[in-house]
Amino acid sequence: MPFFPTLIPKPVSNDTEYETIAKSFREAMKGFGTDEKRIIKEISSVTNAQRQIVKEKYLTMYGRTLEEDLKSELSGDFEDIIVALLKPRYEYEAECIRDAIKGFGTREYVIIELLCTKESAEIEILKQAYKKLFDRDLEEDIKGEEDGPLGRLFRSIATGDRPSGYSVDFILAQKEAQELFDAGEGKLGTDETEFVRILASRSFAQLKATFEEYKKISGKDIEVSIKSETSGDLEDALIAIVQSIRDRSAYFARQINRCVKLPGTKEKDLIRIIVSRCEVDMGEIKKDYKDLFGKSLYEELKKELRGDFEDIVLKLVGTD
């Protein structure tokens, strides 16, 4: 799978250079007013790993945390994205999941995006971050919030037991393709349990082969069958798995399009995607966005966003 980040490491060779960046952040917040342009320049010129070093230098130099100082100076969506950029990626994603499941009502689409698109190695890192931050088990928290087929899907993925690697059992692929057909298109009603069992327990490589066999058996693409046989959040979760297996960056391109095209731009969702993908595959996401929607992602965001928030998002996404 190709990885084309839009934010790449800045050459920083020694502690003095990190201290210079920390000092620049401090100077941007001193005196009357805040130099937002300077903050954007500094935070977008270093990677997440480098920001962690800058945060340590800032604390040593000034006896205060960079995050708290920035939170006291900034506001709104601009504050949210700057603070998000300061957090280690998986800790930030763990916070997003925690926010999605606590309080009144669960925002399942956030969990779908952050769980169903990941392979087992990523899930394990996410679980460790969740435990570190909240001293709670991710599986148990999900278990307490979700039941039914969707809850079983989430819990199965959250165990991190999905096999990894590229080996494929083609006999198993044929067998489970038939089982998927028999659970949906081949019967009256739908056995959602079978869809959950197979899509949550097999490696991405194995599932890709299963989907190819499914089309031979049913004459339909697996996405078409999922959309006709399931609905709501379960449908969205299963589709997220399928699309991530086929082209994860295209999945996120569709999610960004949803953010900017639904009535009222969904800034919090946009922040989550931009922050989590800019060092992974944002370059590929931009390409897929153009292929899927015939428009430049950079220009679409420029049209929808305003002010300092627009400036930092465009800096992270990068020009075409």
Coordinates of N, CA and C in Angstrom, one line a residue, residues 160-244:
G160 N -7.7 -6.9 18.5 CA -6.5 -6.8 17.7 C -6.0 -8.2 17.3
D161 N -6.9 -9.1 17.2 CA -6.6 -10.5 16.8 C -6.7 -10.8 15.3
R162 N -7.1 -9.8 14.5 CA -7.1 -10.0 13.1 C -5.7 -10.4 12.6
P163 N -5.6 -11.5 11.8 CA -4.3 -11.8 11.3 C -3.8 -10.7 10.3
S164 N -2.4 -10.7 10.3 CA -1.8 -9.7 9.3 C -1.0 -10.5 8.3
G165 N -0.3 -9.8 7.4 CA 0.4 -10.5 6.4 C -0.3 -10.6 5.1
Y166 N 0.4 -11.2 4.1 CA -0.1 -11.3 2.8 C -0.5 -12.7 2.3
S167 N -0.4 -13.7 3.1 CA -0.7 -15.1 2.7 C -2.2 -15.2 2.6
V168 N -2.6 -16.0 1.6 CA -4.1 -16.2 1.3 C -4.4 -17.7 1.1
D169 N -5.4 -18.1 1.8 CA -5.9 -19.4 1.6 C -7.1 -19.4 0.7
F170 N -6.9 -19.8 -0.6 CA -7.9 -19.6 -1.6 C -9.1 -20.5 -1.4
I171 N -8.8 -21.7 -0.9 CA -9.9 -22.6 -0.6 C -10.9 -22.0 0.5
L172 N -10.3 -21.4 1.5 CA -11.0 -20.7 2.5 C -11.8 -19.5 1.9
A173 N -11.1 -18.8 1.0 CA -11.8 -17.6 0.4 C -13.0 -18.1 -0.4
Q174 N -13.0 -19.2 -1.1 CA -14.1 -19.7 -1.8 C -15.2 -20.1 -0.8
K175 N -14.8 -20.8 0.2 CA -15.8 -21.3 1.2 C -16.5 -20.1 1.9
E176 N -15.8 -19.1 2.3 CA -16.4 -18.0 3.0 C -17.1 -17.0 2.1
A177 N -16.7 -17.0 0.9 CA -17.5 -16.2 -0.1 C -18.9 -16.8 -0.3
Q178 N -18.9 -18.2 -0.3 CA -20.2 -18.9 -0.4 C -21.0 -18.6 0.9
E179 N -20.4 -18.6 2.0 CA -21.1 -18.4 3.3 C -21.7 -17.0 3.4
L180 N -20.9 -16.0 2.9 CA -21.5 -14.6 2.8 C -22.7 -14.6 1.9
F181 N -22.6 -15.3 0.7 CA -23.7 -15.3 -0.2 C -24.9 -16.0 0.5
D182 N -24.7 -17.1 1.1 CA -25.8 -17.8 1.8 C -26.4 -17.0 2.9
A183 N -25.6 -16.1 3.5 CA -26.1 -15.3 4.7 C -26.9 -14.1 4.2
G184 N -26.8 -13.7 2.9 CA -27.4 -12.5 2.5 C -28.2 -12.7 1.2
E185 N -27.6 -12.5 0.1 CA -28.3 -12.6 -1.2 C -28.9 -14.0 -1.5
G186 N -28.4 -15.0 -0.9 CA -28.9 -16.4 -1.1 C -30.0 -16.8 -0.2
K187 N -30.6 -15.9 0.6 CA -31.7 -16.3 1.4 C -32.6 -15.1 1.7
L188 N -33.8 -15.4 2.3 CA -34.7 -14.4 2.6 C -34.3 -13.8 4.0
G189 N -34.0 -12.5 4.0 CA -33.5 -12.0 5.3 C -32.0 -12.0 5.2
T190 N -31.3 -11.6 6.3 CA -29.9 -11.5 6.3 C -29.4 -12.0 7.7
D191 N -28.4 -12.9 7.6 CA -27.7 -13.3 8.8 C -26.5 -12.4 9.0
E192 N -26.7 -11.3 9.7 CA -25.6 -10.3 9.9 C -24.4 -10.9 10.7
T193 N -24.7 -11.9 11.5 CA -23.6 -12.5 12.3 C -22.5 -13.1 11.4
E194 N -22.9 -13.6 10.3 CA -21.8 -14.2 9.4 C -21.0 -13.1 8.7
F195 N -21.6 -12.0 8.4 CA -20.9 -10.9 7.8 C -19.9 -10.4 8.8
V196 N -20.3 -10.2 10.1 CA -19.5 -9.7 11.1 C -18.3 -10.7 11.4
R197 N -18.6 -12.0 11.5 CA -17.6 -13.0 11.8 C -16.5 -13.0 10.8
I198 N -16.9 -13.0 9.5 CA -15.9 -13.1 8.5 C -15.1 -11.8 8.3
L199 N -15.8 -10.7 8.2 CA -15.1 -9.4 8.0 C -14.3 -8.9 9.1
A200 N -14.6 -9.4 10.3 CA -13.8 -8.9 11.5 C -12.6 -9.8 11.8
S201 N -12.6 -11.1 11.3 CA -11.7 -12.1 11.8 C -10.6 -12.4 10.8
R202 N -10.7 -12.0 9.5 CA -9.7 -12.4 8.5 C -8.8 -11.3 8.2
S203 N -7.6 -11.6 7.7 CA -6.7 -10.6 7.3 C -7.2 -9.8 6.1
F204 N -6.7 -8.6 5.9 CA -7.1 -7.8 4.8 C -6.8 -8.5 3.5
A205 N -5.7 -9.2 3.4 CA -5.3 -9.9 2.2 C -6.3 -11.1 1.9
Q206 N -6.6 -11.8 3.0 CA -7.6 -12.9 2.9 C -8.9 -12.4 2.4
L207 N -9.4 -11.3 3.0 CA -10.7 -10.7 2.7 C -10.8 -10.3 1.2
K208 N -9.7 -9.7 0.8 CA -9.6 -9.2 -0.6 C -9.9 -10.4 -1.6
A209 N -9.3 -11.5 -1.3 CA -9.5 -12.7 -2.1 C -10.9 -13.2 -2.0
T210 N -11.5 -13.1 -0.8 CA -12.9 -13.6 -0.5 C -13.8 -12.7 -1.3
F211 N -13.6 -11.4 -1.4 CA -14.5 -10.5 -2.1 C -14.4 -10.8 -3.6
E212 N -13.3 -11.2 -4.1 CA -13.2 -11.6 -5.5 C -14.0 -12.9 -5.8
E213 N -13.9 -13.8 -4.9 CA -14.6 -15.1 -5.1 C -16.1 -14.8 -4.9
Y214 N -16.5 -13.8 -4.1 CA -17.9 -13.5 -3.9 C -18.5 -13.0 -5.2
K215 N -17.8 -12.2 -5.9 CA -18.3 -11.7 -7.1 C -18.5 -12.8 -8.2
K216 N -17.7 -13.8 -8.2 CA -17.8 -14.9 -9.1 C -19.1 -15.7 -8.7
I217 N -19.4 -15.8 -7.5 CA -20.5 -16.6 -7.0 C -21.9 -15.8 -7.2
S218 N -21.9 -14.6 -6.8 CA -23.1 -13.8 -6.8 C -23.4 -13.0 -8.0
G219 N -22.3 -12.6 -8.7 CA -22.4 -11.7 -9.8 C -22.5 -10.3 -9.4
K220 N -22.3 -10.0 -8.1 CA -22.4 -8.7 -7.5 C -21.1 -8.4 -6.8
D221 N -20.8 -7.1 -6.7 CA -19.7 -6.7 -5.9 C -20.1 -6.7 -4.4
I222 N -19.2 -7.1 -3.5 CA -19.5 -7.2 -2.1 C -20.1 -5.9 -1.5
E223 N -19.7 -4.8 -2.0 CA -20.2 -3.5 -1.5 C -21.7 -3.4 -1.8
V224 N -22.1 -3.8 -3.0 CA -23.5 -3.7 -3.4 C -24.3 -4.6 -2.5
S225 N -23.8 -5.8 -2.3 CA -24.6 -6.7 -1.4 C -24.7 -6.2 0.0
I226 N -23.6 -5.7 0.6 CA -23.7 -5.1 1.9 C -24.7 -4.0 2.0
K227 N -24.7 -3.2 1.0 CA -25.7 -2.0 1.0 C -27.1 -2.5 0.9
S228 N -27.3 -3.6 0.2 CA -28.7 -4.1 0.1 C -29.1 -5.0 1.2
E229 N -28.2 -5.6 1.9 CA -28.5 -6.6 3.0 C -28.4 -6.0 4.4
T230 N -27.7 -4.9 4.6 CA -27.6 -4.3 5.9 C -27.9 -2.8 5.8
S231 N -28.0 -2.1 6.9 CA -28.3 -0.7 7.0 C -27.7 0.0 8.2
G232 N -27.8 1.3 8.2 CA -27.3 2.1 9.3 C -25.8 2.0 9.6
D233 N -25.5 2.0 10.9 CA -24.1 2.0 11.3 C -23.4 0.7 10.9
L234 N -24.1 -0.4 11.0 CA -23.5 -1.7 10.6 C -23.1 -1.7 9.1
E235 N -24.0 -1.2 8.3 CA -23.6 -1.0 6.9 C -22.4 -0.2 6.7
D236 N -22.4 1.0 7.4 CA -21.2 1.9 7.3 C -19.9 1.3 7.7
A237 N -20.0 0.5 8.8 CA -18.8 -0.2 9.3 C -18.3 -1.2 8.4
L238 N -19.2 -2.1 7.8 CA -18.8 -3.1 6.9 C -18.2 -2.5 5.6
I239 N -18.8 -1.4 5.1 CA -18.3 -0.8 3.9 C -17.0 -0.1 4.2
A240 N -16.8 0.4 5.4 CA -15.4 1.0 5.8 C -14.4 -0.1 5.7
I241 N -14.7 -1.3 6.2 CA -13.7 -2.4 6.1 C -13.4 -2.7 4.6
V242 N -14.4 -2.9 3.8 CA -14.2 -3.2 2.4 C -13.4 -2.2 1.7
Q243 N -13.8 -0.9 1.9 CA -13.1 0.2 1.2 C -11.7 0.3 1.7
S244 N -11.4 0.1 2.9 CA -10.0 0.2 3.5 C -9.2 -0.9 2.9

